Coordinates of C-alpha atoms and ligand atoms in Angstrom, one line a residue:
M1 CA -115.8 -49.1 48.8
K2 CA -116.2 -47.6 52.3
K3 CA -118.3 -44.4 52.6
I4 CA -117.2 -40.9 53.7
A5 CA -119.3 -39.9 56.6
S6 CA -117.3 -36.9 57.9
I7 CA -115.1 -34.3 56.3
C8 CA -112.8 -31.8 57.9
C9 CA -111.4 -28.8 56.0
I10 CA -108.5 -26.9 57.5
G11 CA -108.7 -23.3 56.4
A12 CA -111.9 -21.2 56.3
G13 CA -110.8 -18.7 53.7
Y14 CA -111.9 -17.8 50.1
V15 CA -111.6 -21.5 49.0
G16 CA -112.3 -23.5 52.1
G17 CA -115.5 -21.6 53.1
P18 CA -117.3 -21.6 49.7
T19 CA -116.1 -25.1 48.6
M20 CA -117.1 -26.8 51.8
S21 CA -120.5 -24.9 51.9
V22 CA -121.3 -26.4 48.5
I23 CA -120.1 -29.9 49.4
A24 CA -122.2 -29.8 52.5
N25 CA -125.2 -28.5 50.7
K26 CA -125.0 -31.1 48.0
C27 CA -124.1 -34.0 50.3
P28 CA -126.5 -33.8 53.2
H29 CA -125.3 -37.3 54.3
I30 CA -121.8 -36.0 55.0
K31 CA -120.9 -33.9 58.1
V32 CA -118.6 -31.1 57.0
T33 CA -116.6 -29.2 59.6
V34 CA -114.4 -26.2 58.5
V35 CA -111.8 -25.3 61.0
D36 CA -109.3 -22.4 61.2
I37 CA -106.8 -20.9 63.7
N38 CA -108.3 -17.5 63.1
E39 CA -111.0 -17.1 65.7
K40 CA -112.4 -13.9 64.3
R41 CA -112.9 -15.5 60.9
I42 CA -114.8 -18.5 62.4
K43 CA -116.9 -16.2 64.4
Q44 CA -117.8 -14.3 61.2
W45 CA -118.7 -17.6 59.5
N46 CA -121.0 -18.4 62.5
Q47 CA -122.8 -15.1 62.8
D48 CA -126.5 -15.0 62.4
D49 CA -126.5 -12.3 59.7
V50 CA -125.3 -14.3 56.7
S51 CA -124.9 -11.1 54.6
K52 CA -121.8 -10.4 56.7
L53 CA -119.8 -13.6 56.1
P54 CA -116.1 -13.1 55.8
V55 CA -116.2 -14.0 52.1
Y56 CA -118.4 -11.9 49.8
E57 CA -119.8 -14.2 47.1
S58 CA -123.1 -14.2 45.3
G59 CA -125.2 -17.2 46.3
L60 CA -123.0 -18.1 49.3
P61 CA -125.3 -16.6 52.1
E62 CA -128.3 -18.6 50.9
I63 CA -126.3 -21.9 50.9
V64 CA -124.8 -21.2 54.3
K65 CA -128.2 -20.3 55.7
E66 CA -129.7 -23.6 54.5
T67 CA -126.8 -25.8 55.5
R68 CA -125.0 -24.4 58.5
G69 CA -126.0 -26.2 61.7
R70 CA -127.5 -29.1 59.6
N71 CA -124.3 -30.8 58.3
L72 CA -122.0 -27.7 57.9
F73 CA -120.1 -26.4 60.9
F74 CA -117.4 -23.8 61.4
S75 CA -115.1 -24.3 64.4
T76 CA -111.7 -23.6 65.9
A77 CA -111.6 -27.1 67.5
I78 CA -109.1 -28.3 64.9
D79 CA -107.9 -31.5 66.7
E80 CA -111.4 -32.7 67.3
A81 CA -112.5 -32.2 63.7
I82 CA -109.3 -34.0 62.4
D83 CA -109.9 -36.9 64.8
E84 CA -113.5 -37.3 63.6
A85 CA -113.0 -37.0 59.9
D86 CA -112.5 -39.7 57.3
M87 CA -111.3 -37.2 54.8
I88 CA -109.3 -34.0 55.5
F89 CA -109.0 -31.1 53.0
I90 CA -106.0 -28.8 53.5
S91 CA -107.1 -25.4 52.2
V92 CA -104.7 -23.0 53.9
N93 CA -102.9 -20.1 52.3
T94 CA -99.7 -20.7 50.3
P95 CA -98.3 -17.2 49.8
T96 CA -95.0 -16.4 48.1
K97 CA -92.0 -16.7 50.4
T98 CA -90.9 -13.5 51.9
Y99 CA -87.7 -14.8 53.4
G100 CA -84.8 -17.3 52.9
K101 CA -84.2 -19.5 49.9
G102 CA -86.7 -18.9 47.1
K103 CA -87.7 -15.5 48.6
G104 CA -90.0 -13.7 46.3
L105 CA -90.6 -16.8 44.1
A106 CA -91.2 -20.0 45.9
A107 CA -94.4 -20.9 47.7
D108 CA -94.2 -20.6 51.5
L109 CA -95.2 -24.1 52.7
K110 CA -95.0 -23.5 56.4
Y111 CA -98.8 -23.5 56.9
I112 CA -99.1 -26.7 54.9
E113 CA -96.4 -28.4 57.0
L114 CA -98.1 -27.3 60.2
C115 CA -101.3 -28.9 59.0
A116 CA -99.6 -32.1 58.1
R117 CA -97.9 -32.3 61.5
N118 CA -101.2 -31.5 63.2
I119 CA -102.9 -34.3 61.3
A120 CA -100.0 -36.7 62.1
R121 CA -100.2 -35.9 65.8
V122 CA -104.0 -36.2 66.2
A123 CA -105.1 -39.0 63.8
K124 CA -105.9 -42.3 65.3
T125 CA -107.8 -43.8 62.3
D126 CA -107.0 -44.1 58.6
K127 CA -107.5 -40.8 56.7
I128 CA -107.6 -39.5 53.2
V129 CA -105.7 -36.2 53.1
V130 CA -106.7 -33.9 50.2
E131 CA -104.5 -31.0 49.0
K132 CA -107.0 -28.3 48.1
S133 CA -104.4 -25.5 48.4
T134 CA -102.3 -24.7 45.3
L135 CA -99.0 -26.3 45.8
P136 CA -95.7 -26.8 44.0
V137 CA -95.2 -30.1 42.2
R138 CA -94.1 -32.9 44.6
T139 CA -95.5 -31.2 47.8
A140 CA -97.7 -34.3 48.2
E141 CA -94.5 -36.2 48.7
A142 CA -93.5 -34.0 51.6
I143 CA -96.9 -34.3 53.2
K144 CA -96.7 -38.1 52.7
S145 CA -93.3 -38.2 54.3
I146 CA -94.5 -36.3 57.4
L147 CA -97.6 -38.4 57.8
H148 CA -95.9 -41.8 57.2
N149 CA -93.3 -41.2 59.8
T150 CA -95.5 -40.6 62.8
G151 CA -95.1 -44.2 63.9
N152 CA -98.7 -44.5 65.1
H153 CA -99.7 -47.1 62.4
V154 CA -102.4 -44.9 60.8
N155 CA -102.7 -45.2 57.0
F156 CA -102.8 -42.0 55.0
E157 CA -103.7 -41.6 51.4
I158 CA -102.7 -38.3 49.9
L159 CA -104.7 -36.7 47.0
S160 CA -104.2 -33.5 45.0
N161 CA -107.5 -31.8 44.3
P162 CA -106.7 -28.3 43.2
E163 CA -109.5 -25.7 43.1
F164 CA -110.3 -23.7 40.0
L165 CA -113.0 -21.4 41.2
A166 CA -112.6 -17.7 40.4
E167 CA -113.7 -15.2 43.0
G168 CA -116.9 -13.3 42.3
T169 CA -118.3 -16.4 40.6
A170 CA -117.2 -19.0 43.1
I171 CA -120.6 -20.6 43.8
D172 CA -121.5 -20.9 40.1
D173 CA -118.0 -22.2 39.4
L174 CA -118.3 -24.9 42.1
L175 CA -121.9 -25.9 41.1
D176 CA -121.0 -26.1 37.4
A177 CA -117.3 -26.8 37.4
D178 CA -115.7 -27.3 33.9
R179 CA -113.7 -30.1 35.5
V180 CA -112.6 -31.5 38.9
L181 CA -109.1 -32.7 39.0
I182 CA -108.1 -35.5 41.3
G183 CA -104.5 -36.7 41.5
G184 CA -103.4 -39.7 43.5
D185 CA -101.3 -42.9 43.5
D186 CA -102.2 -45.7 41.2
T187 CA -102.0 -48.3 44.0
P188 CA -105.2 -50.1 44.9
S189 CA -105.6 -47.9 48.0
G190 CA -104.7 -44.8 45.9
K191 CA -107.4 -45.7 43.4
E192 CA -109.9 -46.3 46.1
A193 CA -109.2 -42.9 47.6
K194 CA -109.6 -41.1 44.2
N195 CA -112.9 -42.9 43.6
L196 CA -114.1 -41.9 47.1
L197 CA -113.3 -38.2 46.5
S198 CA -114.9 -38.5 43.0
S199 CA -118.1 -40.0 44.5
I200 CA -118.5 -36.8 46.5
Y201 CA -118.4 -34.5 43.5
E202 CA -120.6 -37.0 41.6
N203 CA -123.5 -35.9 43.8
W204 CA -123.9 -32.9 41.6
L205 CA -121.4 -33.1 38.6
P206 CA -121.4 -35.5 35.7
K207 CA -118.7 -38.2 36.0
E208 CA -117.1 -37.2 32.6
R209 CA -116.0 -33.9 34.2
I210 CA -114.0 -35.6 37.0
L211 CA -110.5 -36.2 35.8
Q212 CA -108.1 -38.6 37.5
T213 CA -104.4 -38.2 37.1
N214 CA -101.2 -38.9 38.9
V215 CA -100.5 -36.6 41.8
W216 CA -97.8 -34.6 40.1
S217 CA -99.8 -33.9 36.9
S218 CA -102.6 -32.6 39.1
E219 CA -100.3 -30.3 41.1
L220 CA -98.6 -29.0 37.9
S221 CA -101.9 -28.6 36.0
K222 CA -103.1 -26.1 38.6
L223 CA -100.1 -23.8 38.1
V224 CA -100.2 -24.2 34.4
A225 CA -103.9 -23.3 34.1
N226 CA -103.3 -20.1 36.0
A227 CA -100.2 -19.3 34.0
F228 CA -102.1 -19.7 30.7
L229 CA -105.0 -17.5 31.9
A230 CA -102.7 -14.8 33.1
Q231 CA -100.7 -15.0 29.9
R232 CA -103.8 -14.2 27.9
V233 CA -104.4 -11.1 30.0
S234 CA -100.7 -10.0 29.7
S235 CA -100.8 -10.6 26.0
I236 CA -103.9 -8.5 25.4
N237 CA -102.5 -5.8 27.7
S238 CA -99.3 -5.7 25.7
I239 CA -101.4 -5.0 22.6
S240 CA -103.4 -2.3 24.5
A241 CA -100.2 -0.2 24.7
L242 CA -99.8 -0.6 21.0
C243 CA -103.4 0.4 20.4
E244 CA -102.9 3.6 22.3
K245 CA -100.1 4.6 19.9
T246 CA -102.2 3.8 16.8
D247 CA -105.9 4.1 15.9
A248 CA -106.6 0.5 16.7
N249 CA -109.1 -0.2 19.5
I250 CA -108.3 -3.0 21.9
D251 CA -111.8 -4.3 22.3
E252 CA -112.2 -4.5 18.5
V253 CA -108.9 -6.4 18.2
A254 CA -109.9 -8.8 21.0
N255 CA -113.2 -9.4 19.4
A256 CA -111.7 -10.0 16.0
I257 CA -109.1 -12.5 17.3
G258 CA -111.6 -14.1 19.7
Y259 CA -113.8 -15.1 16.8
D260 CA -111.2 -17.6 15.8
S261 CA -112.4 -20.7 17.6
R262 CA -108.8 -21.8 18.3
I263 CA -108.3 -18.6 20.3
G264 CA -111.8 -18.1 21.8
P265 CA -113.3 -14.9 23.2
K266 CA -112.7 -15.3 27.0
F267 CA -110.0 -13.7 29.1
L268 CA -109.1 -11.0 26.5
K269 CA -110.4 -8.0 28.4
S270 CA -107.7 -5.4 28.6
S271 CA -107.3 -3.9 32.1
V272 CA -105.0 -1.9 34.3
G273 CA -103.4 -5.3 35.2
F274 CA -104.4 -8.6 36.7
G275 CA -104.5 -9.0 40.5
G276 CA -105.8 -11.6 42.9
S277 CA -104.1 -13.9 45.2
C278 CA -103.3 -16.5 42.6
F279 CA -101.9 -15.5 39.2
Q280 CA -98.7 -13.8 40.3
K281 CA -98.0 -16.3 43.1
D282 CA -98.6 -19.3 40.9
I283 CA -96.5 -18.0 38.0
L284 CA -93.6 -17.1 40.4
N285 CA -93.9 -20.6 41.7
L286 CA -93.7 -22.1 38.2
V287 CA -90.7 -19.9 37.5
Y288 CA -89.0 -21.1 40.6
I289 CA -89.6 -24.7 39.8
A290 CA -88.3 -24.3 36.3
K291 CA -85.2 -22.5 37.6
T292 CA -84.7 -25.3 40.2
F293 CA -84.4 -27.7 37.3
G294 CA -82.1 -25.4 35.4
L295 CA -84.7 -24.6 32.8
N296 CA -83.9 -21.0 32.6
E297 CA -85.5 -20.3 29.2
V298 CA -88.7 -21.8 30.5
A299 CA -88.5 -19.6 33.7
D300 CA -87.8 -16.5 31.6
Y301 CA -90.7 -17.2 29.3
W302 CA -93.3 -17.3 32.1
E303 CA -91.7 -14.5 34.1
Q304 CA -92.4 -12.2 31.2
V305 CA -96.1 -12.5 32.0
I306 CA -95.5 -10.8 35.3
I307 CA -93.1 -8.2 33.9
M308 CA -95.8 -7.2 31.4
N309 CA -98.4 -7.0 34.2
N310 CA -96.2 -4.7 36.3
Y311 CA -95.6 -2.6 33.2
Q312 CA -99.3 -2.2 32.7
K313 CA -99.9 -0.9 36.2
T314 CA -96.9 1.5 36.0
R315 CA -97.9 2.6 32.5
F316 CA -101.4 3.5 33.8
S317 CA -100.2 5.6 36.7
D318 CA -97.4 7.3 34.5
H319 CA -100.1 8.2 32.0
M320 CA -102.2 9.8 34.7
I321 CA -99.3 11.9 35.9
S322 CA -98.2 13.0 32.5
T323 CA -101.8 13.9 31.4
M324 CA -102.3 16.0 34.6
F325 CA -99.4 18.3 33.5
N326 CA -96.7 16.2 35.0
T327 CA -97.7 16.8 38.6
V328 CA -100.3 15.3 40.9
A329 CA -98.8 16.7 44.1
G330 CA -101.7 17.9 46.3
K331 CA -104.3 16.9 43.7
K332 CA -107.4 15.1 44.8
I333 CA -107.7 11.8 42.8
V334 CA -110.8 9.6 43.4
F335 CA -110.4 5.9 43.0
Y336 CA -113.5 4.0 42.0
G337 CA -112.8 0.5 43.1
W338 CA -110.1 -1.2 45.2
A339 CA -111.0 -4.9 44.9
F340 CA -108.9 -6.9 42.3
K341 CA -112.0 -7.5 40.3
K342 CA -115.7 -6.9 40.6
D343 CA -118.1 -8.9 42.8
T344 CA -115.5 -9.7 45.5
N345 CA -114.2 -8.0 48.6
D346 CA -110.8 -9.5 48.1
T347 CA -108.0 -7.0 47.4
R348 CA -104.9 -9.2 47.3
E349 CA -102.5 -8.0 44.6
S350 CA -105.1 -5.6 43.4
A351 CA -103.8 -3.2 40.7
A352 CA -105.4 -0.4 42.7
I353 CA -102.8 -0.8 45.5
H354 CA -99.9 -0.4 43.2
V355 CA -101.4 2.5 41.3
A356 CA -102.2 4.3 44.6
D357 CA -98.7 3.7 45.8
L358 CA -97.1 5.2 42.7
L359 CA -99.4 8.2 42.8
M360 CA -98.8 8.7 46.5
E361 CA -95.1 8.8 45.9
E362 CA -95.9 11.9 43.8
Q363 CA -97.8 13.3 46.8
A364 CA -101.3 12.9 45.3
N365 CA -104.3 12.8 47.7
I366 CA -106.2 9.6 47.0
V367 CA -109.9 9.2 48.0
V368 CA -111.0 5.6 47.7
Y369 CA -114.6 4.4 47.1
D370 CA -115.3 0.6 46.8
P371 CA -118.7 -0.9 47.4
Q372 CA -117.4 -3.9 49.3
V373 CA -113.9 -3.3 50.6
S374 CA -113.5 -2.0 54.2
E375 CA -111.4 1.0 55.2
E376 CA -109.4 -1.3 57.5
R377 CA -108.5 -3.6 54.6
I378 CA -107.4 -0.6 52.4
Y379 CA -105.1 0.7 55.0
M380 CA -103.7 -2.8 55.7
D381 CA -102.9 -3.1 52.0
M382 CA -101.0 0.2 51.9
D383 CA -99.2 -0.4 55.2
Y384 CA -98.2 -3.9 54.1
L385 CA -96.2 -2.4 51.2
G386 CA -94.0 -0.6 53.7
T387 CA -93.4 2.3 51.3
R388 CA -94.2 5.0 53.9
S389 CA -95.3 5.3 57.5
E390 CA -98.8 4.4 58.6
A391 CA -99.4 8.0 59.5
E392 CA -98.3 9.2 56.0
N393 CA -100.6 6.6 54.4
R394 CA -103.6 8.0 56.4
N395 CA -102.5 11.5 55.5
L396 CA -102.3 10.9 51.7
L397 CA -105.2 8.4 51.4
T398 CA -108.7 8.6 52.7
V399 CA -111.7 6.2 52.3
T400 CA -115.2 7.2 51.6
S401 CA -118.6 5.6 51.5
D402 CA -120.1 8.5 49.4
Y403 CA -119.0 8.1 45.8
M404 CA -120.7 11.4 44.8
E405 CA -119.5 13.6 47.6
A406 CA -116.0 12.3 46.9
T407 CA -116.0 13.9 43.5
K408 CA -116.4 17.5 44.8
D409 CA -113.4 19.5 43.8
A410 CA -111.6 16.4 42.5
H411 CA -109.0 16.7 39.8
A412 CA -109.4 13.2 38.5
I413 CA -111.2 9.9 38.8
A414 CA -109.5 6.6 38.2
I415 CA -111.5 3.4 37.6
L416 CA -109.6 0.5 39.1
T417 CA -112.3 -2.1 39.5
E418 CA -115.1 -2.9 37.0
W419 CA -118.0 -2.7 39.5
D420 CA -121.3 -2.5 37.5
E421 CA -122.6 0.3 39.6
F422 CA -120.0 2.7 38.2
K423 CA -121.7 2.6 34.8
T424 CA -125.0 3.8 36.2
Y425 CA -123.6 6.9 38.1
D426 CA -124.9 10.3 37.2
W427 CA -121.7 11.3 35.3
A428 CA -123.1 14.7 34.3
Q429 CA -123.4 15.6 38.0
I430 CA -120.0 14.2 38.7
H431 CA -118.6 16.4 35.9
K432 CA -120.2 19.4 37.6
N433 CA -118.7 18.5 40.9
M434 CA -115.1 18.3 39.7
L435 CA -112.4 20.8 39.0
K436 CA -111.8 21.5 35.3
P437 CA -110.4 20.0 33.2
A438 CA -112.1 17.0 34.7
F439 CA -110.0 13.9 34.1
V440 CA -111.3 10.4 34.1
F441 CA -108.9 7.4 33.6
D442 CA -110.8 4.3 32.9
G443 CA -108.5 1.3 33.7
R444 CA -111.3 -1.2 33.1
R445 CA -112.9 0.0 29.9
I446 CA -116.4 0.2 31.4
L447 CA -117.5 3.7 30.3
D448 CA -118.5 4.9 26.8
T449 CA -115.8 7.1 25.3
K450 CA -118.2 9.3 23.2
H451 CA -120.6 9.8 26.1
M452 CA -117.9 10.8 28.5
K453 CA -116.3 13.2 26.0
D454 CA -119.7 14.7 25.2
L455 CA -120.2 15.4 28.9
G456 CA -117.0 17.4 28.8
F457 CA -114.6 15.0 30.5
D458 CA -110.9 14.7 29.5
F459 CA -111.3 11.0 29.1
Y460 CA -108.7 8.2 28.8
K461 CA -109.6 4.6 28.4
I462 CA -106.8 2.0 28.5
G463 CA -106.2 0.5 25.0
E464 CA -107.6 3.5 23.1
S465 CA -105.7 6.4 21.6
Ligands
NAD501 N1 -108.7 -17.5 46.5 C1 -108.9 -18.2 45.4 O1 -109.7 -17.8 44.5 C2 -108.3 -19.5 45.2 C3 -108.7 -20.3 44.1 C4 -108.1 -21.5 43.9 C5 -107.1 -21.9 44.7 N2 -106.6 -21.1 45.7 C6 -105.6 -21.7 46.6 O2 -106.3 -22.1 47.8 C7 -105.4 -21.9 48.9 C8 -106.2 -21.1 50.0 O3 -106.5 -19.8 49.4 P1 -107.5 -18.8 50.1 O4 -107.7 -17.7 49.2 O5 -108.7 -19.6 50.6 O6 -106.6 -18.4 51.4 P2 -107.1 -17.5 52.7 O7 -106.0 -16.8 53.2 O8 -108.4 -16.8 52.3 O9 -107.5 -18.7 53.7 C9 -106.6 -19.5 54.3 C10 -107.0 -19.8 55.8 O10 -106.2 -20.8 56.3 C11 -106.0 -20.5 57.7 N3 -104.9 -21.3 58.2 C12 -103.6 -21.1 57.9 N4 -102.8 -22.0 58.6 C13 -103.6 -22.8 59.3 C14 -103.4 -23.9 60.2 N5 -102.2 -24.4 60.4 N6 -104.5 -24.4 60.8 C15 -105.8 -23.9 60.6 N7 -106.0 -22.8 59.7 C16 -105.0 -22.3 59.1 C17 -105.9 -19.0 57.8 O11 -106.2 -18.5 59.1 C18 -106.9 -18.6 56.7 O12 -108.2 -18.3 57.3 C19 -104.2 -21.3 48.4 O13 -103.2 -22.3 48.2 C20 -104.6 -20.6 47.1 O14 -103.5 -20.6 46.2 C21 -107.2 -19.9 46.0
UPG502 O1 -109.9 -10.8 30.5 C1 -109.5 -10.6 31.7 C2 -109.7 -11.5 32.7 C3 -109.3 -11.2 34.0 N1 -108.6 -10.1 34.2 C4 -108.1 -9.8 35.6 O2 -107.3 -11.0 36.0 C5 -107.4 -11.1 37.4 C6 -107.9 -12.5 37.8 O3 -109.2 -12.7 37.4 P1 -110.0 -14.1 37.6 O4 -109.2 -15.1 37.0 O5 -111.3 -13.9 37.0 O6 -110.1 -14.2 39.1 P2 -109.4 -15.2 40.2 O7 -110.3 -15.3 41.4 O8 -108.0 -14.6 40.5 O9 -109.3 -16.6 39.6 C7 -108.1 -17.2 39.0 O10 -107.3 -17.7 40.0 C8 -107.9 -18.7 40.8 C9 -107.0 -19.1 41.9 O11 -106.0 -20.0 41.6 C10 -108.3 -19.9 39.9 O12 -108.9 -20.9 40.7 C11 -109.2 -19.4 38.8 O13 -109.5 -20.5 37.9 C12 -108.5 -18.3 38.0 O14 -109.4 -17.7 37.1 C13 -108.4 -10.0 37.9 O15 -107.7 -8.9 38.4 C14 -109.1 -9.6 36.6 O16 -109.6 -8.3 36.6 C15 -108.4 -9.2 33.2 O17 -107.8 -8.1 33.4 N2 -108.9 -9.4 32.0

């Protein structure tokens, strides 16, 4: 078996950056170059101060500091890196299509195709091309077709190696992955490529955790894993609505069912709704694939997970409005948290965006505090929705770095992200600062109901009557 001496990864985002940092760190004998068309992002990856990397992940700065410049490089010289590499990972974004056929459902593969064409144009020696991005089933076929029709007699082996890391715990997830999935052809060269990729992960993971499948099983498993995880969140959130109408408590119900070893305790935390760049996109993709094959019942079944998630976000904002005497116009509402979950600066599909949008439709004045998300990002999220003008967004929503000052004369606080620091705030002081009745809407179930009520708050916690 030949050896891999040089890897190139196209896409220096939330997956490409951390994944390649860990590979480079664990494989000092391999040169790893991460390339991107986004010059600003590459500059950020290369800056001296590793606390300001473009991706905020615990443990990442230390790994980058140790490895960058040794065998880890970030660059915009894409062609050069492709030319030099034995193995090329494609880790570019695959958002939901916003135009044309499959609009709103299918994955937009234009970035993937551009990568494939770039590789086809530049490669002069045989390459293993690895799909790291999440892709619809049979995308590898399309990539293969582009690469095999270049006419320059280079052999390409295409592998699917979807990533399962979750943001906020990316480094731990990579270092101690439950499993690594490698899909590829069962031809001799396909098997050799799978084994070569496997040998990279074997530098730090036990061989039993590295699964080899055919390429389509691998592509489909990624979508299905996310669909199952999201389904658990939507299932528990559907029950949270029922708990609010009865005297049941959603954490007690989750705990009770999670004790059943067949169900298990994880991913049963009720919330204002799941966000993140993957769950919704991947389920929509699954729905689209099912519809394409005429499997409408299958499509409807999975679509319900998203319908329930949208319901949860709307239900939360509707409850805020009805509790505050059916009007929030001109009222100051402080948002604690904007990221889609704690310990990340990623805001894609964050429930906070949708809750803010609905409240702003009612003319509320939103003040956002998030320990990691920038003001620029928050305005980009709101402007992207296109609900109102940029000027109106800036008029109705402001961003603060002072979580305590923000509560002065506020009518309400809504907790949209479960950042640990929110639990340690001086809530007695916050109560003093606010107008009365002082409303707190806990969309993440992080505050103690009795304590908050004892302090005098009008307190609502999702999943509790
Ligand atoms: N974010 C996650 O937690 C996560 C986890 C598992 C899988 N995934 C999947 O991994 C893929 C990447 O996700 P991400 O969150 O890292 O995306 P991202 O948007 O953070 O990063 C993608 C990067 O690719 C670059 N890019 C796009 N086209 C390019 C081209 N032609 N040449 C060079 N660079 C190009 C973009 O500039 C961007 O920096 C997606 O398919 C996603 O579904 C994401
Ligand atoms: O019990 C739970 C668990 C999660 N969430 C929410 O669900 C969303 C997604 O959370 P999580 O899965 O932890 O983060 P992601 O980074 O989106 O990771 C998911 O999506 C990635 C991209 O495909 C996959 O690689 C991961 O395996 C998969 O967990 C977030 O808004 C969470 O707040 C809940 O509300 N309740």
